[in-house]
Short mmCIF file of C-alpha atoms in Angstrom, two decimals:
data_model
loop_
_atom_site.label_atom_id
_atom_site.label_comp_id
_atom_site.label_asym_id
_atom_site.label_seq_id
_atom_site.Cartn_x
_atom_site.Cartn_y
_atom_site.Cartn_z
CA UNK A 1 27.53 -14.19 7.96
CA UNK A 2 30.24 -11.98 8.48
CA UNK A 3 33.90 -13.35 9.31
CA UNK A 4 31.99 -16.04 10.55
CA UNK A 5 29.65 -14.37 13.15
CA UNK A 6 25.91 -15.00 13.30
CA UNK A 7 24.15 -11.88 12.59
CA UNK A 8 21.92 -10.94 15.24
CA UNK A 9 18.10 -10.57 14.92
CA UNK A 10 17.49 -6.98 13.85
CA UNK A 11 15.42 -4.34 16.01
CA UNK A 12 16.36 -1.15 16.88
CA UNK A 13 19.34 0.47 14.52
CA UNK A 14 21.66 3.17 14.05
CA UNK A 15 24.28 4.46 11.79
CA UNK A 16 24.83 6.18 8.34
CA UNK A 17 23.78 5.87 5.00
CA UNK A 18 23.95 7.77 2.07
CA UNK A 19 20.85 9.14 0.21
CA UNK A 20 20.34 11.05 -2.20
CA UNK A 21 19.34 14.76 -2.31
CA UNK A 22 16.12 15.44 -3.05
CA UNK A 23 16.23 19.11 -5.12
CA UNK A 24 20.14 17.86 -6.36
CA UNK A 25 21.52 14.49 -7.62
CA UNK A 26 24.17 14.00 -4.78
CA UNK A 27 24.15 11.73 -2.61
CA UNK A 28 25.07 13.05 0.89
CA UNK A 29 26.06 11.12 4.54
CA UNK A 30 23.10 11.14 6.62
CA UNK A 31 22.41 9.52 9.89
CA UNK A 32 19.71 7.31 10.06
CA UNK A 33 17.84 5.85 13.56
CA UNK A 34 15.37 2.64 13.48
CA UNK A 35 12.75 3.11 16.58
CA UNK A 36 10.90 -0.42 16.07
CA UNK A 37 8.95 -0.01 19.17
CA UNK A 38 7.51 3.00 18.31
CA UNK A 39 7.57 2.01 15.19
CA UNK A 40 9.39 5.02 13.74
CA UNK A 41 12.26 5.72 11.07
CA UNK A 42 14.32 9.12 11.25
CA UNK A 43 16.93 10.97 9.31
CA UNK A 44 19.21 13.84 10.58
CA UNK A 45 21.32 15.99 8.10
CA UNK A 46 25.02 16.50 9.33
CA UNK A 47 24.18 19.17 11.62
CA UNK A 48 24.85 18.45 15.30
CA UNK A 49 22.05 19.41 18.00
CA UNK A 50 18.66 19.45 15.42
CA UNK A 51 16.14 17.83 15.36
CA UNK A 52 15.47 14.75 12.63
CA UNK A 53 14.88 16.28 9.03
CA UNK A 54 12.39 13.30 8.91
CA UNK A 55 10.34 11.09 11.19
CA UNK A 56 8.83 8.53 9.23
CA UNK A 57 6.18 6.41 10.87
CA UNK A 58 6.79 2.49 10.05
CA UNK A 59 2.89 1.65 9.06
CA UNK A 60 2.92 2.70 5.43
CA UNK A 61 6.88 2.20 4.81
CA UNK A 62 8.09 0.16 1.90
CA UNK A 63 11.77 -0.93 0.90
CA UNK A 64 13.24 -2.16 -2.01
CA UNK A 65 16.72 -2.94 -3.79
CA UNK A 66 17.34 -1.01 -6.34
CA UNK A 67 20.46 -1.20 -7.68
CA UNK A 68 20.43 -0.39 -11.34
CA UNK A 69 18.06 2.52 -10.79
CA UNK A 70 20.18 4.33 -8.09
CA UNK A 71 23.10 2.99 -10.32
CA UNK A 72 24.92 1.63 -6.77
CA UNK A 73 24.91 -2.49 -6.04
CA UNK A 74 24.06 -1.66 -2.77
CA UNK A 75 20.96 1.20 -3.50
CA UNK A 76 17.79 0.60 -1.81
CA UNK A 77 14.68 2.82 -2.17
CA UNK A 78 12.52 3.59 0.80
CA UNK A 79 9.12 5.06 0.18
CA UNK A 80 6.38 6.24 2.58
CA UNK A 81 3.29 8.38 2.00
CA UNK A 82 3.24 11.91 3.01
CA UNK A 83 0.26 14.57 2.81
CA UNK A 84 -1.19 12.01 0.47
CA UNK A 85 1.93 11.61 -1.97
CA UNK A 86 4.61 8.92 -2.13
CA UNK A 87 8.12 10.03 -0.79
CA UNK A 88 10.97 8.52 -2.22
CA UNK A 89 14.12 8.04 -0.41
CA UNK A 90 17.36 6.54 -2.64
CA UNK A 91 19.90 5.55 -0.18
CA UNK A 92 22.87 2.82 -0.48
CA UNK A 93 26.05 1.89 2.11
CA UNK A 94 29.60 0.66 0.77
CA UNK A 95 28.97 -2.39 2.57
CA UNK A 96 26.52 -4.86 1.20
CA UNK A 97 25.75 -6.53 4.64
CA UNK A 98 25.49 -3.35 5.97
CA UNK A 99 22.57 -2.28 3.52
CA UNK A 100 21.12 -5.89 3.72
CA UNK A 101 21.21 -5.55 7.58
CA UNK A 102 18.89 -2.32 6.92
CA UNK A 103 16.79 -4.06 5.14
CA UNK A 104 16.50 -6.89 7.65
CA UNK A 105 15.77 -4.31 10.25
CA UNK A 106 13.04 -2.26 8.38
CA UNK A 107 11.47 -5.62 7.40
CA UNK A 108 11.18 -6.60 11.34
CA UNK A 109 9.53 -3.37 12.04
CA UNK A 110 7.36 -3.60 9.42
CA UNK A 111 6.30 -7.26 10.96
CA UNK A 112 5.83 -6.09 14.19
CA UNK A 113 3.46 -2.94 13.50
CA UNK A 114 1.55 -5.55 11.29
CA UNK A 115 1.19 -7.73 14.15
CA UNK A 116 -0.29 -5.25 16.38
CA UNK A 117 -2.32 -3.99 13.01
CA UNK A 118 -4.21 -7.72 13.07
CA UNK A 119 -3.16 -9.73 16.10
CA UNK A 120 -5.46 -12.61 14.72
CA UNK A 121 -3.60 -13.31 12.13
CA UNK A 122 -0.52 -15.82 12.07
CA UNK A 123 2.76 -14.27 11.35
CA UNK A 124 3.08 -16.52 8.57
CA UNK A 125 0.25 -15.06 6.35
CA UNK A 126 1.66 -11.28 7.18
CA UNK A 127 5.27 -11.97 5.80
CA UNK A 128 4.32 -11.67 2.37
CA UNK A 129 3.14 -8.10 3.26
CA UNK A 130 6.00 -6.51 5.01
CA UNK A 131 7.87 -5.65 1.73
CA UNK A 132 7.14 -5.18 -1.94
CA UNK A 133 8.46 -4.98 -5.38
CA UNK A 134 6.98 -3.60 -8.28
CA UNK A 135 5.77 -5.56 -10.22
CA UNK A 136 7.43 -3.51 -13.30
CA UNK A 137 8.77 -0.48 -13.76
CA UNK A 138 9.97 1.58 -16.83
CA UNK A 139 9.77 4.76 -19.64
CA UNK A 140 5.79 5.08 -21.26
CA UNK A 141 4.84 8.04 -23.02
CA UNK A 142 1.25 9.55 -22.02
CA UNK A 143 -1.26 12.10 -22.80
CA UNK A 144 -3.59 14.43 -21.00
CA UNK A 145 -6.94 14.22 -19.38
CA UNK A 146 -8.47 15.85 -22.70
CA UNK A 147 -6.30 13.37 -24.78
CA UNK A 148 -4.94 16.29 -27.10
CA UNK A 149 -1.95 17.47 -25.11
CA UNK A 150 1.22 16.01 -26.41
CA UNK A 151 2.65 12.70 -25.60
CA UNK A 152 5.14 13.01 -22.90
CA UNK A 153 7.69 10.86 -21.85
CA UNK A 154 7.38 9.47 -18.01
CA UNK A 155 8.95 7.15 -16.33
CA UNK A 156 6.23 4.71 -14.68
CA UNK A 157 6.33 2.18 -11.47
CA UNK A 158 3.19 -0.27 -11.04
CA UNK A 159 2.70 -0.84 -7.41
CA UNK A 160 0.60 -4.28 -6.99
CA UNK A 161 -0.06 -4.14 -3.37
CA UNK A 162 -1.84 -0.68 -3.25
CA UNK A 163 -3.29 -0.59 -6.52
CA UNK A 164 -1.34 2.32 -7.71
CA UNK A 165 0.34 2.95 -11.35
CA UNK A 166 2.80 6.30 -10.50
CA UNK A 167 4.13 8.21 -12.64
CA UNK A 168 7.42 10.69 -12.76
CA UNK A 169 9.09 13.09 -15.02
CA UNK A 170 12.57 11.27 -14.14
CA UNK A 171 13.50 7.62 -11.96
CA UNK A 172 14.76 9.21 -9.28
CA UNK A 173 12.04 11.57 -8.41
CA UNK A 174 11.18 12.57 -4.84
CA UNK A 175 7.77 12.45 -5.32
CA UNK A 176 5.56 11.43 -8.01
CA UNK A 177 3.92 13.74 -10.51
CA UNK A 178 0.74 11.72 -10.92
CA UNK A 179 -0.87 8.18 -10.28
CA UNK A 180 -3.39 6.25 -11.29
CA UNK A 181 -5.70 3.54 -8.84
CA UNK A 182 -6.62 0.78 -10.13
CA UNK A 183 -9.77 -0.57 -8.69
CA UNK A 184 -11.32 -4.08 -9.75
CA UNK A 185 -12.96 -4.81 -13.29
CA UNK A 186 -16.47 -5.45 -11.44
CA UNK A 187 -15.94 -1.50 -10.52
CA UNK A 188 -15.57 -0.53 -14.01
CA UNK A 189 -11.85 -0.57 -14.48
CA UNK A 190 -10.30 -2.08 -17.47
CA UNK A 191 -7.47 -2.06 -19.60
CA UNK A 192 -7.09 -2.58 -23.61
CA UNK A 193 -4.59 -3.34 -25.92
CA UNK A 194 -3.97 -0.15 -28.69
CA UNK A 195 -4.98 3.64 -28.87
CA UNK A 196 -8.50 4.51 -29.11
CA UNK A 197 -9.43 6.12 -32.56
CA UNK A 198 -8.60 9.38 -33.55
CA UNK A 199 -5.44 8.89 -31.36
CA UNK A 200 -1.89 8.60 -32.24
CA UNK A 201 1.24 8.71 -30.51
CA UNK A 202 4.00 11.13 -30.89
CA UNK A 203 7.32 8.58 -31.42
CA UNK A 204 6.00 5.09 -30.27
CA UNK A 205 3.42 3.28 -31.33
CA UNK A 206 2.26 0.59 -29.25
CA UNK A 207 -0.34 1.78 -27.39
CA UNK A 208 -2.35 0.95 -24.18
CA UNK A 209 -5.48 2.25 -22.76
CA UNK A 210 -6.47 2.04 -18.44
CA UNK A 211 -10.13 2.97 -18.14
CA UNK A 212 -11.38 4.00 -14.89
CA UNK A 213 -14.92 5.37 -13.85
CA UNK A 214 -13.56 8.85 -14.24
CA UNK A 215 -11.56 9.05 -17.23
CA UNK A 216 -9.72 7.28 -19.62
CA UNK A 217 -5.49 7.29 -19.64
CA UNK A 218 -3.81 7.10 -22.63
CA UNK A 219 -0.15 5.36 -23.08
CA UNK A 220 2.30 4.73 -25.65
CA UNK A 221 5.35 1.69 -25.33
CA UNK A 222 8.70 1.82 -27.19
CA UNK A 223 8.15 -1.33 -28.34
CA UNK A 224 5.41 -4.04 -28.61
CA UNK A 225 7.37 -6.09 -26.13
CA UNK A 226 7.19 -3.31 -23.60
CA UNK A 227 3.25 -2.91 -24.47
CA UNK A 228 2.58 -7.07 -23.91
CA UNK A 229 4.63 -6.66 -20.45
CA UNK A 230 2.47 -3.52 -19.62
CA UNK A 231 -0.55 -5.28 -20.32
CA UNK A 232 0.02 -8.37 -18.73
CA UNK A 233 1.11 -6.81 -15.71
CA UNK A 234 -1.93 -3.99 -15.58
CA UNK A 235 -4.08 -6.85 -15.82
CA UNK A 236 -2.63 -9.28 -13.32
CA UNK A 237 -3.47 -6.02 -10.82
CA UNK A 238 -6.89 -5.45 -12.28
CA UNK A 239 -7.82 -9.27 -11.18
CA UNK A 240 -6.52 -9.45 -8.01
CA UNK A 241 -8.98 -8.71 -5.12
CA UNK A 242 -9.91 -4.69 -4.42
CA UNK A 243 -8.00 -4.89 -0.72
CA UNK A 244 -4.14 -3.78 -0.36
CA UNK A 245 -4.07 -6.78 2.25
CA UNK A 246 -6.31 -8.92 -0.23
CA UNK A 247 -4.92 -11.60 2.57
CA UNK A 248 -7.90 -10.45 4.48
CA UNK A 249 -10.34 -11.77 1.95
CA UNK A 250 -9.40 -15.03 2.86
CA UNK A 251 -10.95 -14.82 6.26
CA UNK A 252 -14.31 -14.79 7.32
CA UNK A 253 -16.77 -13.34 9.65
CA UNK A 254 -13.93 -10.53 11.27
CA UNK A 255 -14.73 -7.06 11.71
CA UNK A 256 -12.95 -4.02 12.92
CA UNK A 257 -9.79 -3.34 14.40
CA UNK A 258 -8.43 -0.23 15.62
CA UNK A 259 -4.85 1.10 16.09
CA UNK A 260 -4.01 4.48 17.86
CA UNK A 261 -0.77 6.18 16.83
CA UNK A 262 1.08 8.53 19.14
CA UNK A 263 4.22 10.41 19.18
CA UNK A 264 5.20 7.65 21.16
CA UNK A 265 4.19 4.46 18.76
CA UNK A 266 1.33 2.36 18.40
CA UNK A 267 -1.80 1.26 20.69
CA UNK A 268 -3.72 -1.35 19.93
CA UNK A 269 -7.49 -0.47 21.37
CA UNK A 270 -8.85 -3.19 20.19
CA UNK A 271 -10.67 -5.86 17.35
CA UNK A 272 -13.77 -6.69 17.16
CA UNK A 273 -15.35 -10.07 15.06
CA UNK A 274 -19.48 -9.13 15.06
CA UNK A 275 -19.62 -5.75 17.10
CA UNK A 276 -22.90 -4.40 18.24
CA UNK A 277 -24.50 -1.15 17.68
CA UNK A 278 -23.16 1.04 19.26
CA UNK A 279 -19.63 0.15 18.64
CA UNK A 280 -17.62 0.63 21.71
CA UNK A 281 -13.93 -0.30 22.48
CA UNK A 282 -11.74 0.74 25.60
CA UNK A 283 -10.56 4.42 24.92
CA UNK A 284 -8.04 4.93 27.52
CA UNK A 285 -8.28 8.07 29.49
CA UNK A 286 -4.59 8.81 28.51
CA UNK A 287 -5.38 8.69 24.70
CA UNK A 288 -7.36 11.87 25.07
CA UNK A 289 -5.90 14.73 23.06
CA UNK A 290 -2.75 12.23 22.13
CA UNK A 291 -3.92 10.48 19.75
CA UNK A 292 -2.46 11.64 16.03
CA UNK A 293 -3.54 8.86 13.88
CA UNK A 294 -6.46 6.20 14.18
CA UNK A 295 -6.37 3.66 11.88
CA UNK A 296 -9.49 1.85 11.14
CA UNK A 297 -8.91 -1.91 9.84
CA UNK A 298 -12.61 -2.88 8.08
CA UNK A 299 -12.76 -6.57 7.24
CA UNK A 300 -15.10 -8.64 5.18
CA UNK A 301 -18.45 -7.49 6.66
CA UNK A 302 -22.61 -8.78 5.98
CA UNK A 303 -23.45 -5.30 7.51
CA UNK A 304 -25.31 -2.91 5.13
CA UNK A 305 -24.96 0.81 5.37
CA UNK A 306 -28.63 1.05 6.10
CA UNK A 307 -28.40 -0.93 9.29
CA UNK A 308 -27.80 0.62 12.84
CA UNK A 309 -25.24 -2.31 13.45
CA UNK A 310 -22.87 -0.69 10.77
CA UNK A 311 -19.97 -0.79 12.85
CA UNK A 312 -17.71 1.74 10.75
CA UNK A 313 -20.35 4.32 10.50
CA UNK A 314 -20.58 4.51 14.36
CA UNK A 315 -16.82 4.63 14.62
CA UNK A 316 -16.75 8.12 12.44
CA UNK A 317 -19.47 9.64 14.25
CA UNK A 318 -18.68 8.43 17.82
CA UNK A 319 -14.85 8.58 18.31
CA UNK A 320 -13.07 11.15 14.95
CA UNK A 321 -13.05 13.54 17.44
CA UNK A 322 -10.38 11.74 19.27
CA UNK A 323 -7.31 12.40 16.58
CA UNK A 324 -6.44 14.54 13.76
CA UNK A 325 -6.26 12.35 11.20
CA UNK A 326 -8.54 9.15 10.40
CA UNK A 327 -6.56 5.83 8.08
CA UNK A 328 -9.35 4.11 6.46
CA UNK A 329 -8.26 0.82 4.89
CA UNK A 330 -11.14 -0.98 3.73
CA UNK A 331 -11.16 -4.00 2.64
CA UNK A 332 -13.04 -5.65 -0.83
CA UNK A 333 -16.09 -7.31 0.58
CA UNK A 334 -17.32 -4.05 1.33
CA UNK A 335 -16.81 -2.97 -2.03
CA UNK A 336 -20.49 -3.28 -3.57
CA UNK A 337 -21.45 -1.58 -0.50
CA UNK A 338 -18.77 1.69 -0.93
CA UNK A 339 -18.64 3.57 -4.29
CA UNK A 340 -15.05 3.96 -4.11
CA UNK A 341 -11.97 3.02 -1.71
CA UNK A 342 -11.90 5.23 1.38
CA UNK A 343 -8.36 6.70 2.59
CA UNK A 344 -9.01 9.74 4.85
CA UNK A 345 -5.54 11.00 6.39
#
């Protein structure tokens, strides 16, 4: 409420925020534009008659207070993924409604694109994937790949919903310097308390070890305190189900649904429960040569590889050639089928 007015359902939005450089620590004015339809977010630096300095598509968009970190009480972090790295954005408004009404208005556009991602799905089991915290966040020391480089100290942000632990040399990093996925335990991925022998840390002691099928990484906490929270929260990731909607798993018998992305927004093309072999949806004639993005949904599926009825493999051989990039979210009953999670973009 403001001066006793009813805020108004958020959609599209304009106005100015400021964010934070991303070579310097200053925080500049920037204007910022909300496209929900097309399910877009763009930034333009303060010179007049350009063209945004960013156009951030809404699919893989994230926000999330963070007020001690961006040291503001109104700072909120937006992060997308681009050429296959997370981009941080650290932005914050005098006005705490006005930064909550951001918020508000990213979270609606998030909902919708969601709805159009899986139209079979209630809006009520979506909301809890429009947004996301971390699950924790803080300063770990770590070593190389070879485990004899020097402990370094990184600050670290555990992402539950995609799996991801990243790392960065300081908080408020544009991009990360490294991450780590962290698949299920049936897929070989584990995480112990301690330092395996032979290895000590530079200044800290409490130590914690993430094994993966490729390699082992090797952490050190400030305190045992910090290394029990580590754990606990590394392993609350490492038993959750292998799907960054692990909603999905919940569901039975659905298939495939696909999602063109244009300059112009989204296209639904289609879903599919039990599709046949081949696997055909409706490709419009207009989506030739416009299509930038198609995202590939794959559900909890009996199919096996081996069979001619595998709808995904059909998808890749019959219709890549319609878009630039292919989005492969796949989801964790196909996980004993797939060696390892497929992202293609």
């Amino acid at each position: 409420m403001a001066e006793g007015k009813t805020v108004s359902l958020p959609g599209n939005r304009e106005g100015f925020l400021w964010k934070r450089g991303r070579d310097n620590a200053q925080f500049l004015r920037r204007r910022f534009v909300l496209l929900t339809r097309e399910g877009l977010l763009k930034y333009y630096t303060k010179e007049e008659g350009k063209g945004p300095k960013a156009v951030i598509s809404i699919k893989d968009l994230n926000a999330t207070f963070q007020t001690e970190k961006i040291g503001h009480p109104h700072g909120l972090q937006v992060t997308y993924r681009r050429e296959g790295r997370t981009r941080n954005l650290f932005v914050y408004h005098e006005s705490g409604k006005e930064i909550v009404d951001w918020f508000n208005a990213l979270r609606a556009a998030r909902l919708q694109y969601l709805k159009m991602a899986f139209p079979e799905f209630p809006e009520s089991e979506l909301v809890p994937f429009i947004t996301r915290n971390y699950l924790k966040q803080g300063y770990m020391e770590k070593t190389g790949p070879k485990q004899r480089e020097p402990f370094k100290k990184r600050w670290f942000a555990l992402d539950p919903q995609e799996r991801r632990l990243l790392y960065y040399k300081n908080p408020l990093d544009a991009f990360e310097q490294g991450q780590v996925f962290l698949g299920s335990k049936e897929q070989g991925y584990e995480v112990y308390e301690d330092l395996p022998k032979g290895i000590r840390g530079n200044r800290w002691k409490a130590g914690l070890t993430i094994v993966t099928p490729e390699r082992r990484f090797i952490f050190t906490c400030a305190s045992e305190k910090e290394q029990r929270e580590w754990l606990e929260s590394l392993r609350d990731v490492l038993s959750c189900h292998l799907s960054p909607l692990h909603l999905l798993s919940e569901k039975q018998g659905l298939g495939v649904v696909l999602l063109a992305e244009g300059r112009k927004g989204f296209l639904h093309l289609g879903s599919a429960v039990k599709p046949q072999s081949p696997l055909c949806f409706p490709w419009p004639s207009f989506c030739q040569g416009k299509i930038q993005t198609l995202h590939i949904t794959a559900r909890k599926s009996p199919w096996h590889p081996s069979s001619s009825n595998w709808a995904l493999l059909h998808v890749l051989q019959a219709e890549l050639g319609l878009c630039r990039t292919l989005s492969w979210l796949y989801h964790a009953g196909l996980g004993s089928l797939l060696p390892s999670p497929f992202l293609f973009s």
